[in-house]
Short mmCIF file of C-alpha atoms (C1' of nucleotides) in Angstrom, two decimals:
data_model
loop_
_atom_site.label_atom_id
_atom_site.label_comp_id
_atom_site.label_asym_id
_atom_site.label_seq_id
_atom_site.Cartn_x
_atom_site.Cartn_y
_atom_site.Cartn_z
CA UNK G 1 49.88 44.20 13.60
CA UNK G 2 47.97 45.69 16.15
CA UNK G 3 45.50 43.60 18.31
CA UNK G 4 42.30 44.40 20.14
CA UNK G 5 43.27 42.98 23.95
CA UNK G 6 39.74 42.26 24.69
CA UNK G 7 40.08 39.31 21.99
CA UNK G 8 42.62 36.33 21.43
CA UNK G 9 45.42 36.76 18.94
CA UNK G 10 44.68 33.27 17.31
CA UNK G 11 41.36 34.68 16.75
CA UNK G 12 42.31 38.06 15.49
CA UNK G 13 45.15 36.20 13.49
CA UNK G 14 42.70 33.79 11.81
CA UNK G 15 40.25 36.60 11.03
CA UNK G 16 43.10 38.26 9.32
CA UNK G 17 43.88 35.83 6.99
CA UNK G 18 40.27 35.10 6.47
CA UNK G 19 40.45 38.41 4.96
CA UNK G 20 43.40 37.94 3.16
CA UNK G 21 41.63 35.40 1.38
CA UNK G 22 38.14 36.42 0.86
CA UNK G 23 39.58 39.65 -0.44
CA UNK G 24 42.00 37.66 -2.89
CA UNK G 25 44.86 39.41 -1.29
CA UNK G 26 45.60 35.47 -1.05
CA UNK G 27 44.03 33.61 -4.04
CA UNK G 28 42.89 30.10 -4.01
CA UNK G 29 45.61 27.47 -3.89
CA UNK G 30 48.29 30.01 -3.31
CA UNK G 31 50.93 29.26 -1.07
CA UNK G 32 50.69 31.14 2.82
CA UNK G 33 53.70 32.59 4.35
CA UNK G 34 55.81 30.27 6.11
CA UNK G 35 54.63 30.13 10.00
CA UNK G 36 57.33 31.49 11.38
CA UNK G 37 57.15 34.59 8.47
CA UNK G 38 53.87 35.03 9.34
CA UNK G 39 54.63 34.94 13.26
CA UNK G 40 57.07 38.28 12.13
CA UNK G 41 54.81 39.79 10.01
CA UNK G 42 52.00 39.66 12.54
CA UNK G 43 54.30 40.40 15.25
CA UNK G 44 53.03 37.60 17.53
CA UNK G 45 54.63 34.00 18.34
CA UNK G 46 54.90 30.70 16.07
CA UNK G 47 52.76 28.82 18.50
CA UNK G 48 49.60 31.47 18.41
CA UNK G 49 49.79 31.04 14.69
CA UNK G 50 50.12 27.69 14.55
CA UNK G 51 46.66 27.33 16.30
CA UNK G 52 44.96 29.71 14.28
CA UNK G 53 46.00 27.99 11.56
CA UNK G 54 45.27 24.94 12.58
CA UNK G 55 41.69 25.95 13.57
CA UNK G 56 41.20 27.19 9.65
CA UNK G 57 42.79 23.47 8.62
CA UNK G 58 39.94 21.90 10.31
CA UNK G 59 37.84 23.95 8.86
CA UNK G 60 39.23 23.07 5.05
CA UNK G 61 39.94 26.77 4.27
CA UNK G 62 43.51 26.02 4.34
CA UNK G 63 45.41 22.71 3.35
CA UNK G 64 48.54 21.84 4.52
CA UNK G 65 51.28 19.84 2.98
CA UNK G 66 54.11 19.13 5.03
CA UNK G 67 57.59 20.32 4.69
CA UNK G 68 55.60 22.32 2.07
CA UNK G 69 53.97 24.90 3.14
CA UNK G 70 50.34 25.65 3.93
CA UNK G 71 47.66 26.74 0.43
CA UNK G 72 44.40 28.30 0.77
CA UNK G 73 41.45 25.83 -0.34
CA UNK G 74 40.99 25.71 -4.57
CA UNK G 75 37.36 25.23 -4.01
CA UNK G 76 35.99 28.72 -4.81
CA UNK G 77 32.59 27.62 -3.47
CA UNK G 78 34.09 27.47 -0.05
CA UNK G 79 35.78 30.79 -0.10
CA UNK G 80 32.56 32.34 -1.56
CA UNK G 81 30.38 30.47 1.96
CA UNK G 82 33.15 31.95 3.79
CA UNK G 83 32.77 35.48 2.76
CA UNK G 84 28.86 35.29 3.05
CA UNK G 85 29.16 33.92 6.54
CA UNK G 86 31.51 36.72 7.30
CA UNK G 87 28.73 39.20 6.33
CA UNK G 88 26.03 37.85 7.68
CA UNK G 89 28.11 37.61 11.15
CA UNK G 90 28.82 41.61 11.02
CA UNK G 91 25.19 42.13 10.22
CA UNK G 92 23.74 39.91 12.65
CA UNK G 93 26.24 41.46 15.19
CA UNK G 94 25.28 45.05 14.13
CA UNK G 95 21.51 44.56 13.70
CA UNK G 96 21.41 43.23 16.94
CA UNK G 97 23.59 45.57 18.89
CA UNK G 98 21.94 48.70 17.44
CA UNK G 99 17.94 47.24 17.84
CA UNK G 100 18.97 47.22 21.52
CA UNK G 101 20.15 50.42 21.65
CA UNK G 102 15.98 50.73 20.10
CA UNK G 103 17.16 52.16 17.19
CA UNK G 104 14.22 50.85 14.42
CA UNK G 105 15.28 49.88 11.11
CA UNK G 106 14.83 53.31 9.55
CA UNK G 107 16.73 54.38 12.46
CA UNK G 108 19.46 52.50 11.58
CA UNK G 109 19.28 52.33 7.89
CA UNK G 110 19.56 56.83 8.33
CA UNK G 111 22.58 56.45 10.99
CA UNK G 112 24.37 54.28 8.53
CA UNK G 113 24.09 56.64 5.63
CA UNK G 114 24.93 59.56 8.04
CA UNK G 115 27.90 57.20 8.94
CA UNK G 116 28.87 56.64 5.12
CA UNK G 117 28.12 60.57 4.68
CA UNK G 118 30.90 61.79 7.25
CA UNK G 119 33.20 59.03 7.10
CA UNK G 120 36.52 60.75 6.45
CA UNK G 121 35.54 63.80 8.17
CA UNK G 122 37.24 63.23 10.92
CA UNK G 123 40.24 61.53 10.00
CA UNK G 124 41.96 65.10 9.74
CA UNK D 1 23.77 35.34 31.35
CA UNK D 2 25.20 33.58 28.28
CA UNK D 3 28.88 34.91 27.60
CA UNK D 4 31.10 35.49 24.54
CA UNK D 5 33.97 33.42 25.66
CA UNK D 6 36.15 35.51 23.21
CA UNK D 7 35.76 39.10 25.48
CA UNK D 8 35.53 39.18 28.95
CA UNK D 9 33.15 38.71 30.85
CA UNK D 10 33.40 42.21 33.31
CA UNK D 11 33.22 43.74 29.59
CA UNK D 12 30.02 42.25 28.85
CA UNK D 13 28.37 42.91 31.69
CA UNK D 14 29.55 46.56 31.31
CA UNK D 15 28.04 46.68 28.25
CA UNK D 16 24.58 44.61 29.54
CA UNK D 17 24.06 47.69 31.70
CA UNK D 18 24.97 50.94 29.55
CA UNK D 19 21.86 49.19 27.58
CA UNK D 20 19.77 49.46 30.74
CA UNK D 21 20.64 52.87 30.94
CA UNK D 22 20.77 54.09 27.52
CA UNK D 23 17.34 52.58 26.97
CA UNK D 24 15.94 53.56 30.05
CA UNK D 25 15.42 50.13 32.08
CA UNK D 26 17.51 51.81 34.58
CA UNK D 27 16.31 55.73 34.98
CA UNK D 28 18.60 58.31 35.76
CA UNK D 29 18.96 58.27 39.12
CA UNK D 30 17.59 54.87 39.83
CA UNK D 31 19.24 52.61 42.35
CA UNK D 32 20.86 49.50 40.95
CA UNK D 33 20.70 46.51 42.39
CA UNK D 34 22.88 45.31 44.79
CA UNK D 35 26.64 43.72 43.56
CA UNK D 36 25.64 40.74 44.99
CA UNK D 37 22.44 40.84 43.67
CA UNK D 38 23.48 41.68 40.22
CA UNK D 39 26.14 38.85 40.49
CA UNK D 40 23.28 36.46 40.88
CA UNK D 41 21.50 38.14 38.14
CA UNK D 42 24.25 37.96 35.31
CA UNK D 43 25.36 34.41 36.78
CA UNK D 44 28.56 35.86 37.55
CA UNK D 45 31.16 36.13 40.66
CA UNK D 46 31.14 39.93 42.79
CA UNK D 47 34.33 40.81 42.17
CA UNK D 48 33.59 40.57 38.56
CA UNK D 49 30.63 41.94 38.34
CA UNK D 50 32.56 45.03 40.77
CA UNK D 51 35.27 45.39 38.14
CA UNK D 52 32.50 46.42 35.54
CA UNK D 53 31.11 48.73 38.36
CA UNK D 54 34.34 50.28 39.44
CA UNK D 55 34.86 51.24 35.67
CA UNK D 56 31.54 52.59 35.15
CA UNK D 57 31.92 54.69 38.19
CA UNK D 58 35.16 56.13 36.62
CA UNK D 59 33.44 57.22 33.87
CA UNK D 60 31.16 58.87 36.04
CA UNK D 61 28.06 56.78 34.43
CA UNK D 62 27.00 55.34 37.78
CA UNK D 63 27.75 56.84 41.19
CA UNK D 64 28.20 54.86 44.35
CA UNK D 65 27.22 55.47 47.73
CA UNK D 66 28.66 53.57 50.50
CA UNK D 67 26.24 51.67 52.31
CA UNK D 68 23.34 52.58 50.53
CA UNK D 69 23.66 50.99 46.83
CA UNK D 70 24.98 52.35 43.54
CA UNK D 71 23.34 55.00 41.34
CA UNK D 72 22.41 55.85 37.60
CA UNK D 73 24.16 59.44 37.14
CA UNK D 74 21.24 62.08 37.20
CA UNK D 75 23.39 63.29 34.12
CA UNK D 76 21.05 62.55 30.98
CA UNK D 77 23.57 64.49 28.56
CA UNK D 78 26.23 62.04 29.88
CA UNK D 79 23.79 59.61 29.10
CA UNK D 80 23.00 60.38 25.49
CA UNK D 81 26.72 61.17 24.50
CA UNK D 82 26.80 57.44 26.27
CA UNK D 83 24.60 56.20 23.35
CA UNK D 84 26.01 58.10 20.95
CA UNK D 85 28.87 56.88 21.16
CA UNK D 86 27.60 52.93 21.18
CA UNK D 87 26.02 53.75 18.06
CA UNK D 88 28.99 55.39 16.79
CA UNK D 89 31.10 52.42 17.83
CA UNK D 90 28.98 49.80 16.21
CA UNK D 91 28.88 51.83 13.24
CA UNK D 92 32.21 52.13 12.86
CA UNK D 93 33.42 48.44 13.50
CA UNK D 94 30.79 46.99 11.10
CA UNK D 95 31.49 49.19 8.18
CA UNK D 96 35.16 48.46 8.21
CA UNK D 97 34.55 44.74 8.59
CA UNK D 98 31.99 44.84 5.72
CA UNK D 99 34.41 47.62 3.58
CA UNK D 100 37.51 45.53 4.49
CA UNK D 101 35.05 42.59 3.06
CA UNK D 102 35.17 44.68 -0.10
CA UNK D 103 31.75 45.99 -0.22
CA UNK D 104 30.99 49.02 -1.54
CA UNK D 105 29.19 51.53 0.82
CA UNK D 106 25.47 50.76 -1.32
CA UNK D 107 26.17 47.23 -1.07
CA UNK D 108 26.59 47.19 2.39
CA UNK D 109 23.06 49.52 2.75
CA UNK D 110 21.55 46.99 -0.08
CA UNK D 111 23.04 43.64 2.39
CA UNK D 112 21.54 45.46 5.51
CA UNK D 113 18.45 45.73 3.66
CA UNK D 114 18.29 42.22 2.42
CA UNK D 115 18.84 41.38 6.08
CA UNK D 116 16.41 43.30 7.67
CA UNK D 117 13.75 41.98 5.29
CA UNK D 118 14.84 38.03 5.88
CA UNK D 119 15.02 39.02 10.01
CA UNK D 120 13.14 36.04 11.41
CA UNK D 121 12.54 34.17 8.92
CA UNK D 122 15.18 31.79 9.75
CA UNK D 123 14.03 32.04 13.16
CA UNK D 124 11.45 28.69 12.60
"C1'" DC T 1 22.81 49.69 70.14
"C1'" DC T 2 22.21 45.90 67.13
"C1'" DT T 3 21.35 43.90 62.85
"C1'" DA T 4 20.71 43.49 58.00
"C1'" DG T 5 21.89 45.34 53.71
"C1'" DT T 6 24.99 47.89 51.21
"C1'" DG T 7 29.89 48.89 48.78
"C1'" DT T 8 34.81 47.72 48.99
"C1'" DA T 9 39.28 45.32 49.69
"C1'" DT T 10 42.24 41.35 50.00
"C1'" DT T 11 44.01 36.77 49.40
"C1'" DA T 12 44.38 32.36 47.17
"C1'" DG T 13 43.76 29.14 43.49
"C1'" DC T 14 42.30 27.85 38.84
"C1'" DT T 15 42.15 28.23 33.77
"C1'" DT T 16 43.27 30.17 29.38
"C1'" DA T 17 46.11 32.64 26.29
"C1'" DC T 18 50.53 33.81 25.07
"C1'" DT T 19 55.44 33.43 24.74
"C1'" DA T 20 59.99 31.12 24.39
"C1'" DG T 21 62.73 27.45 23.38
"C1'" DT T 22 63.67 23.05 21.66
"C1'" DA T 23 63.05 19.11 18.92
"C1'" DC T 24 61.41 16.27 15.17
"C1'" DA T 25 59.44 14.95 10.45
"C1'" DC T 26 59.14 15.95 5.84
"C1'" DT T 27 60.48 18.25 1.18
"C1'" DA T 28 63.33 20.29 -2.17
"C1'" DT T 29 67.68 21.19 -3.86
"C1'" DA T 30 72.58 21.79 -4.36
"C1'" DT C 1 73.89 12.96 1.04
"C1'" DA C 2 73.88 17.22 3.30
"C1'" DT C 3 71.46 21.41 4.13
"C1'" DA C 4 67.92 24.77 4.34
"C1'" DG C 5 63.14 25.53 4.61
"C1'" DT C 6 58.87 23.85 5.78
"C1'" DG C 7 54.96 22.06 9.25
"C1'" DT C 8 54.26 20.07 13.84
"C1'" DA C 9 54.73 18.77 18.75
"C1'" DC C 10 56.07 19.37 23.40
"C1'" DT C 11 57.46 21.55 27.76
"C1'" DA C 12 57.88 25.40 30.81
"C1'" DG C 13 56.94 29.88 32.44
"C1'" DT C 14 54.19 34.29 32.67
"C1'" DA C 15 50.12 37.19 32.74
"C1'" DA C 16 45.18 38.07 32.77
"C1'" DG C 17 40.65 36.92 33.97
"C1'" DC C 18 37.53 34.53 36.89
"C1'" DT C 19 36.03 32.42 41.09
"C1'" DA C 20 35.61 31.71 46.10
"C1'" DA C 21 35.93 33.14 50.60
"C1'" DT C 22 36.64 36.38 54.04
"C1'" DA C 23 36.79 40.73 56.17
"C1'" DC C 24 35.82 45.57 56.81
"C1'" DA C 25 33.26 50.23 56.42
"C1'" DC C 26 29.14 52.53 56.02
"C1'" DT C 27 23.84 53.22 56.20
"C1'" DA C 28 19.16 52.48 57.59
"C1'" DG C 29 15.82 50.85 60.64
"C1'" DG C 30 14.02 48.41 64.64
#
DNA sequence: CCTAGTGTATTAGCTTACTAGTACACTATA
DNA sequence: TATAGTGTACTAGTAAGCTAATACACTAGG
């Protein structure tokens, strides 16, 4: 997995499986990988997994049960507050970023679509 | 200055000043204000405040002169490809966060929408 | 020439994030 | 009961970023 440097590996870790789970790549109640899988998978160590996961256990996305293994959350609710937070976090983020740059909202609603219109484009 | 204690903090104030330039608060050609000044400013130490300079200077967006202060490149294509590419970069991370999110290119215009209208609101 | 205001360089110490290694507690199963 | 697989905790060491303090080089102006 490849991380941004300018951001912590826990975090970038615990966004990850965020995804993994609003996305139902991971559905509710199903089992994680096993830390030290996931610390291979992700190509980082045990310990910086450990504390993004731990971070997401006190937030009640993720429940462990030792000697078990660690399950996302079965309440659905949760999950669905998650992925709404997400999206109003990239928005905010975005909105806020691009209104500095004093682009107005038509300005950025037309870049976006531009954006959408090219995507791909490039990529060959 | 309030930080993002996630990125660092020479980033950020990188970033604080390509939006005085890009939006004009600093004109091309317009004399910065001192590193020590600026320090005070951002609420920041010199030498971190100089690492953002020292990269802005190799990417020929500000130009120093010894003694006298450092300078805004006269450059104002350099300074529009400079916004460009902040848009571009915005763009780009908030559509794959929001398409990695699993929303579909008009529900990410219909969400930005939605956003844009509620701006504020929850401001009270 | 002197002084104040600039950029620039260097050193030292602190904190955080990350890694590595080890150890322990619990669970399931052969 | 023994063993393998799990989460969890702890210590130690390294690297990066930030701060603080000092020093030096250059410029402008009295």
């Amino acid at each position: 997995m490849e991380f941004d440097d300018k951001i912590p590996i826990y975090y970038q870790i615990k966004n990850y499986l965020y995804h993994q789970i609003v996305t139902g790549e991971l559905d509710p109640g199903e089992k994680l990988p096993a830390v030290r899988q996931l610390a291979v998978d992700v190509t980082a160590n045990v310990n910086t997994v450990q504390r993004a996961l731990t971070e997401m256990i006190n937030e009640q996305i993720i429940e462990p049960q030792r000697g078990k293994g660690n399950f996302v959350t079965i309440d659905v609710d949760k999950i669905k507050q998650l992925k709404d937070k997400l999206v109003k976090e990239q928005l905010t983020i975005a909105y806020q970023e691009l209104h500095d740059l004093q682009l107005s909202d038509n300005e950025i609603l037309e870049e976006l679509r531009k954006f959408m219109k090219n995507r791909g484009v490039e990529n060959e």
